[in-house]
Short mmCIF file of C-alpha atoms in Angstrom, two decimals:
data_model
loop_
_atom_site.label_atom_id
_atom_site.label_comp_id
_atom_site.label_asym_id
_atom_site.label_seq_id
_atom_site.Cartn_x
_atom_site.Cartn_y
_atom_site.Cartn_z
CA MET A 1 -35.75 -54.28 -0.01
CA ARG A 2 -32.75 -52.49 -1.45
CA PHE A 3 -32.68 -51.56 -5.12
CA ARG A 4 -29.71 -53.02 -6.99
CA THR A 5 -28.49 -51.64 -10.28
CA THR A 6 -25.34 -51.09 -12.31
CA LEU A 7 -23.58 -47.76 -12.60
CA ALA A 8 -24.37 -47.59 -16.32
CA THR A 9 -28.08 -47.66 -15.44
CA LEU A 10 -27.61 -45.11 -12.68
CA LEU A 11 -26.01 -42.63 -15.08
CA LEU A 12 -29.32 -42.52 -16.95
CA THR A 13 -31.42 -42.15 -13.78
CA PRO A 14 -31.84 -38.79 -11.99
CA LEU A 15 -31.14 -38.94 -8.25
CA ILE A 16 -34.19 -36.80 -7.44
CA LEU A 17 -37.57 -38.07 -6.32
CA ALA A 18 -40.17 -37.60 -9.03
CA GLY A 19 -42.31 -34.55 -8.49
CA GLN A 20 -39.92 -32.95 -6.00
CA PRO A 21 -37.98 -29.75 -6.77
CA ALA A 22 -34.22 -30.28 -7.01
CA ALA A 23 -33.48 -27.80 -4.22
CA ALA A 24 -35.65 -29.75 -1.78
CA ALA A 25 -34.24 -33.19 -2.56
CA THR A 26 -31.78 -34.75 -0.13
CA PRO A 27 -28.53 -35.43 -1.99
CA VAL A 28 -27.77 -39.12 -2.38
CA THR A 29 -24.14 -39.95 -1.64
CA ILE A 30 -22.08 -43.07 -1.02
CA ALA A 31 -22.46 -44.55 2.46
CA TYR A 32 -19.73 -47.13 1.82
CA ALA A 33 -18.34 -49.50 -0.80
CA GLN A 34 -18.25 -53.27 -0.42
CA ARG A 35 -16.78 -56.16 -2.35
CA THR A 36 -18.77 -59.30 -3.02
CA GLN A 37 -18.21 -60.87 -6.45
CA THR A 38 -17.63 -57.34 -7.70
CA TRP A 39 -17.31 -53.91 -6.13
CA GLU A 40 -20.60 -52.31 -5.08
CA LEU A 41 -21.62 -48.90 -3.78
CA VAL A 42 -24.15 -48.77 -0.97
CA LEU A 43 -25.87 -45.38 -1.17
CA THR A 44 -27.31 -43.31 1.65
CA ASN A 45 -30.83 -44.07 0.43
CA GLY A 46 -30.12 -47.82 0.75
CA ASP A 47 -29.74 -48.54 -2.96
CA VAL A 48 -26.86 -50.76 -4.09
CA VAL A 49 -24.98 -49.92 -7.27
CA GLU A 50 -22.63 -52.44 -8.85
CA VAL A 51 -19.31 -51.30 -10.35
CA PRO A 52 -18.33 -54.27 -12.55
CA GLU A 53 -15.68 -52.17 -14.30
CA ALA A 54 -13.50 -52.11 -11.17
CA LEU A 55 -10.71 -54.60 -10.55
CA THR A 56 -11.06 -56.58 -7.34
CA LYS A 57 -7.54 -58.07 -7.53
CA ALA A 58 -4.24 -57.17 -9.17
CA PRO A 59 -3.95 -58.84 -12.60
CA ALA A 60 -1.65 -61.74 -13.37
CA ASP A 61 1.05 -59.50 -14.89
CA ALA A 62 1.15 -57.12 -11.87
CA ALA A 63 4.04 -56.91 -9.42
CA ASN A 64 1.80 -58.50 -6.78
CA ALA A 65 -0.60 -60.64 -8.78
CA GLY A 66 -3.79 -61.42 -6.90
CA ALA A 67 -3.36 -58.69 -4.27
CA GLN A 68 -6.51 -56.81 -3.29
CA ALA A 69 -7.11 -53.87 -5.61
CA PRO A 70 -7.81 -50.61 -3.75
CA PHE A 71 -11.21 -48.95 -4.10
CA LEU A 72 -11.50 -45.50 -2.53
CA VAL A 73 -14.38 -43.15 -1.74
CA SER A 74 -13.78 -39.46 -1.05
CA GLY A 75 -14.67 -38.18 2.40
CA ASP A 76 -17.67 -36.26 1.05
CA GLY A 77 -19.11 -39.50 -0.35
CA ARG A 78 -19.38 -38.07 -3.86
CA HIS A 79 -16.37 -39.45 -5.71
CA PHE A 80 -15.02 -42.97 -6.02
CA PHE A 81 -11.79 -44.32 -7.44
CA TYR A 82 -10.73 -47.70 -8.74
CA TYR A 83 -8.41 -49.55 -11.12
CA ARG A 84 -10.45 -50.44 -14.16
CA LYS A 85 -10.41 -53.88 -15.71
CA SER A 86 -10.05 -52.77 -19.32
CA ASP A 87 -6.54 -51.28 -19.06
CA GLY A 88 -5.55 -51.20 -15.36
CA LEU A 89 -5.60 -47.41 -15.14
CA PHE A 90 -6.72 -45.65 -11.94
CA VAL A 91 -9.91 -43.69 -12.61
CA GLU A 92 -12.26 -41.30 -10.82
CA ARG A 93 -16.03 -41.23 -11.08
CA THR A 94 -19.14 -39.80 -9.45
CA LEU A 95 -22.62 -41.31 -9.40
CA ASN A 96 -23.56 -39.08 -12.34
CA SER A 97 -20.37 -39.02 -14.40
CA THR A 98 -18.30 -41.19 -16.67
CA GLU A 99 -14.77 -42.34 -15.84
CA ARG A 100 -11.85 -39.93 -15.80
CA VAL A 101 -8.27 -41.21 -15.77
CA VAL A 102 -6.44 -39.78 -12.76
CA SER A 103 -2.94 -40.27 -14.17
CA ARG A 104 -1.48 -42.75 -16.64
CA ARG A 105 1.37 -43.16 -14.16
CA ILE A 106 -0.95 -44.87 -11.67
CA THR A 107 -1.57 -48.41 -12.93
CA ALA A 108 -2.69 -51.79 -11.65
CA PHE A 109 0.84 -53.16 -12.20
CA ALA A 110 1.93 -51.39 -8.97
CA ILE A 111 -0.96 -52.49 -6.73
CA ASN A 112 0.42 -53.20 -3.24
CA GLU A 113 3.59 -51.27 -4.15
CA GLU A 114 1.77 -47.94 -4.45
CA TRP A 115 -1.21 -46.67 -2.46
CA PRO A 116 -3.36 -43.75 -3.70
CA LEU A 117 -4.64 -41.27 -1.11
CA VAL A 118 -7.60 -38.99 -1.81
CA SER A 119 -8.59 -35.58 -0.42
CA ASP A 120 -12.03 -35.25 1.19
CA ASP A 121 -13.47 -33.44 -1.83
CA GLY A 122 -12.02 -36.00 -4.25
CA SER A 123 -10.03 -33.41 -6.17
CA TYR A 124 -6.45 -34.23 -5.17
CA ILE A 125 -4.55 -37.52 -5.27
CA VAL A 126 -1.22 -38.40 -3.68
CA VAL A 127 0.41 -41.78 -4.16
CA SER A 128 2.57 -43.25 -1.40
CA THR A 129 5.03 -45.97 -2.35
CA SER A 130 6.93 -48.88 -0.84
CA ALA A 131 10.20 -47.06 -1.60
CA PRO A 132 9.44 -45.38 0.98
CA GLY A 133 8.40 -41.99 -0.30
CA LEU A 134 5.76 -40.41 -2.51
CA GLY A 135 5.31 -40.88 -6.21
CA VAL A 136 2.51 -39.03 -8.03
CA PHE A 137 0.69 -35.80 -7.12
CA VAL A 138 -2.43 -35.06 -9.17
CA ASP A 139 -4.68 -31.97 -9.01
CA LEU A 140 -7.89 -33.16 -10.67
CA ARG A 141 -9.43 -29.69 -10.63
CA LYS A 142 -6.74 -28.57 -13.05
CA GLY A 143 -6.19 -31.96 -14.65
CA LYS A 144 -2.47 -31.72 -13.88
CA THR A 145 0.14 -34.16 -12.63
CA LEU A 146 2.59 -32.08 -10.62
CA PRO A 147 6.37 -32.45 -10.25
CA LEU A 148 7.62 -33.71 -6.90
CA PRO A 149 8.15 -30.96 -4.31
CA GLY A 150 11.83 -30.20 -3.98
CA LYS A 151 12.45 -32.58 -6.91
CA THR A 152 12.67 -35.50 -4.48
CA ASP A 153 10.35 -38.37 -3.54
CA ALA A 154 11.76 -38.53 0.00
CA TRP A 155 8.53 -37.36 1.62
CA GLY A 156 6.08 -38.93 4.01
CA PHE A 157 2.40 -38.07 3.66
CA ASN A 158 0.73 -36.82 6.85
CA GLY A 159 -2.63 -35.59 5.64
CA PHE A 160 -4.84 -33.19 3.70
CA SER A 161 -6.63 -30.26 5.25
CA PRO A 162 -10.40 -30.95 5.16
CA ASP A 163 -10.93 -28.34 2.43
CA GLY A 164 -8.30 -29.99 0.23
CA LYS A 165 -6.30 -26.77 -0.14
CA ARG A 166 -3.24 -27.86 1.84
CA LEU A 167 -1.10 -30.99 2.17
CA LEU A 168 1.00 -31.86 5.21
CA LEU A 169 4.20 -33.73 4.32
CA SER A 170 7.20 -34.77 6.38
CA GLY A 171 10.85 -34.83 5.32
CA ASP A 172 13.76 -33.16 7.03
CA ARG A 173 11.10 -30.56 7.92
CA LEU A 174 7.37 -30.90 8.52
CA THR A 175 5.99 -28.85 5.63
CA VAL A 176 2.59 -27.46 4.71
CA PHE A 177 2.20 -27.24 0.91
CA ASP A 178 -0.57 -25.64 -1.09
CA ARG A 179 -2.21 -27.45 -4.01
CA GLY A 180 0.53 -26.27 -6.37
CA LEU A 181 3.12 -27.84 -4.03
CA ARG A 182 4.51 -24.47 -2.97
CA ALA A 183 5.82 -24.62 0.62
CA ARG A 184 3.82 -22.38 2.97
CA THR A 185 5.13 -23.41 6.40
CA ARG A 186 8.14 -25.44 7.53
CA LEU A 187 8.95 -26.79 10.98
CA LYS A 188 11.68 -29.00 12.38
CA THR A 189 10.06 -31.33 14.93
CA GLY A 190 10.23 -34.86 16.22
CA LEU A 191 6.44 -35.14 16.29
CA TYR A 192 4.51 -36.88 13.52
CA PRO A 193 1.02 -35.40 13.13
CA THR A 194 -1.58 -37.22 11.05
CA ALA A 195 -4.15 -34.47 10.50
CA LEU A 196 -4.17 -30.78 9.53
CA ALA A 197 -7.01 -28.35 10.28
CA ASN A 198 -8.44 -25.80 7.86
CA ASP A 199 -6.53 -23.00 9.60
CA TYR A 200 -3.44 -24.68 8.02
CA HIS A 201 -1.34 -24.52 11.17
CA THR A 202 -3.10 -26.72 13.75
CA ALA A 203 -2.09 -30.37 13.47
CA ALA A 204 -3.11 -33.39 15.55
CA VAL A 205 -0.59 -35.95 16.79
CA PRO A 206 -1.59 -39.40 18.13
CA VAL A 207 0.42 -40.37 21.20
CA GLY A 208 1.22 -43.81 22.56
CA LYS A 209 1.87 -47.28 21.22
CA TRP A 210 1.18 -47.82 17.52
CA GLU A 211 -2.27 -49.32 16.87
CA LYS A 212 -3.25 -48.63 20.48
CA TYR A 213 -3.31 -44.84 20.56
CA ARG A 214 -5.55 -43.34 23.24
CA LYS A 215 -3.88 -39.95 23.63
CA LEU A 216 -3.14 -36.96 21.42
CA ARG A 217 -1.39 -33.61 21.28
CA LEU A 218 -2.01 -30.53 19.16
CA LEU A 219 0.93 -28.98 17.32
CA ASN A 220 1.17 -25.47 15.88
CA VAL A 221 3.25 -25.99 12.74
CA ARG A 222 4.03 -22.24 12.52
CA THR A 223 5.39 -21.75 16.03
CA GLY A 224 6.36 -25.30 16.97
CA HIS A 225 4.31 -25.08 20.17
CA ALA A 226 2.80 -28.42 21.22
CA SER A 227 -0.07 -28.76 23.69
CA ARG A 228 -0.06 -31.02 26.70
CA THR A 229 -1.02 -34.64 26.14
CA VAL A 230 -4.77 -35.25 26.33
CA THR A 231 -6.27 -38.69 26.97
CA VAL A 232 -9.18 -39.41 24.63
CA ARG A 233 -11.95 -40.97 26.73
CA LEU A 234 -12.89 -43.80 24.41
CA PRO A 235 -14.79 -46.86 25.66
CA ARG A 236 -12.68 -49.71 27.00
CA GLY A 237 -11.01 -51.70 24.22
CA GLN A 238 -11.30 -48.92 21.62
CA TYR A 239 -8.46 -46.86 20.20
CA ILE A 240 -7.77 -43.90 17.95
CA ASP A 241 -7.75 -45.71 14.61
CA ASP A 242 -8.25 -42.54 12.57
CA LEU A 243 -7.71 -38.96 13.67
CA ASP A 244 -8.86 -35.93 11.70
CA PHE A 245 -10.42 -32.47 11.77
CA ASP A 246 -13.82 -31.61 10.33
CA GLN A 247 -14.52 -28.50 8.26
CA THR A 248 -15.10 -26.38 11.38
CA GLY A 249 -11.89 -27.43 13.13
CA ARG A 250 -13.38 -29.96 15.55
CA LEU A 251 -11.36 -33.09 16.27
CA ILE A 252 -12.91 -36.30 14.96
CA VAL A 253 -11.88 -39.85 15.88
CA ARG A 254 -12.97 -43.05 14.15
CA SER A 255 -12.55 -46.21 16.20
CA LYS A 256 -13.08 -49.88 15.39
CA THR A 257 -15.73 -51.62 17.49
CA ARG A 258 -16.84 -55.24 17.71
CA THR A 259 -19.64 -54.54 15.23
CA GLY A 260 -18.11 -51.90 12.95
CA VAL A 261 -16.96 -48.32 13.46
CA ALA A 262 -17.81 -45.58 15.96
CA ILE A 263 -17.25 -41.90 15.16
CA TYR A 264 -16.69 -39.34 17.92
CA ARG A 265 -16.12 -35.63 18.34
CA VAL A 266 -13.31 -35.04 20.85
CA SER A 267 -12.85 -32.12 23.22
CA LYS A 268 -9.38 -30.66 22.66
CA ALA A 269 -9.19 -29.56 26.29
CA SER A 270 -10.52 -32.56 28.21
CA GLY A 271 -10.50 -35.47 25.77
CA LYS A 272 -14.20 -36.08 26.41
CA VAL A 273 -15.85 -37.80 23.46
CA THR A 274 -19.29 -37.12 22.01
CA PRO A 275 -20.64 -40.02 19.91
CA LEU A 276 -21.71 -38.84 16.46
CA ARG A 277 -22.72 -42.12 14.86
CA THR A 278 -21.92 -45.80 14.52
CA ILE A 279 -21.70 -47.84 11.33
CA ALA A 280 -22.34 -51.57 11.37
CA ARG A 281 -19.94 -53.66 9.35
CA PRO A 282 -21.68 -55.40 6.42
CA ASP A 283 -21.33 -59.17 6.09
CA VAL A 284 -18.79 -59.02 3.25
CA LYS A 285 -15.07 -59.75 2.94
CA VAL A 286 -14.04 -56.16 2.21
CA TRP A 287 -15.70 -52.79 2.80
CA VAL A 288 -14.58 -49.17 2.46
CA LEU A 289 -15.94 -46.04 4.14
CA PRO A 290 -15.72 -42.52 2.69
CA GLY A 291 -12.35 -41.06 3.68
CA ASP A 292 -10.65 -44.44 4.09
CA SER A 293 -7.14 -45.08 2.82
CA SER A 294 -6.23 -48.39 1.15
CA TYR A 295 -6.22 -50.03 4.58
CA GLU A 296 -8.07 -49.18 7.76
CA LYS A 297 -8.21 -51.13 11.02
CA TRP A 298 -11.99 -51.65 10.84
CA THR A 299 -11.75 -53.42 7.48
CA GLU A 300 -10.63 -56.52 9.40
CA LYS A 301 -13.34 -59.00 10.36
#
């Protein structure tokens, strides 16, 4: 039987088994979030933590009243983000911390007009908009909202490096920025990569028909050299729904299945896939995995 509690209770409860030294305890992180009557966190030890402070829908005075309110979990499973009911501000939290406002410029009024994106370590936020373009850049380590790079919002967001130290944006040039939004590398290319490795110059590009990608190329954003097209050997009926690099530079694909999500490591040379794990979809209307954006293919029933 799973233990169910509220986050307020959890803040008063150590996440270490009694009698065990802290160094030996397995860290408890967020396996996924789900929405029932309220948002809930399902932890890696099976416990369920309710987050009643989080909005589930945009309020009546929002631009898109009633739209689903985003709830995000960082890729490391340690940080979560939501629009809070009390004032509509977008806040960050961990299992052992109180709320921290990300930026007063990110509010529930703009739900479904703006979409926050979170780095794997939960320390950097970028907001994409319906303009199109990008709106707010926030470095939570420094507690700073940064001015737009090049003083323009005419950027497309391509991805964070896994370590959160670089951002890949597209404009008239594909550009790698550091956390301070200083340009490090620029490249003119017709390719649109969606992931950047921790070497800060290897990017991954899905190839094929949108929503049915089964191929990819690797792009060197310093030299402009692109690899040959590699077919990813996914099971029949599965596609590249999410493409990324892990901390060691290996290619990782997440793919929707009939029962949930499958995660694979992909050979850059042959496209052969190695299954890493599968996650069964819970029987709820909405669920969110660590590293998800505001919408992912597998969130559909």
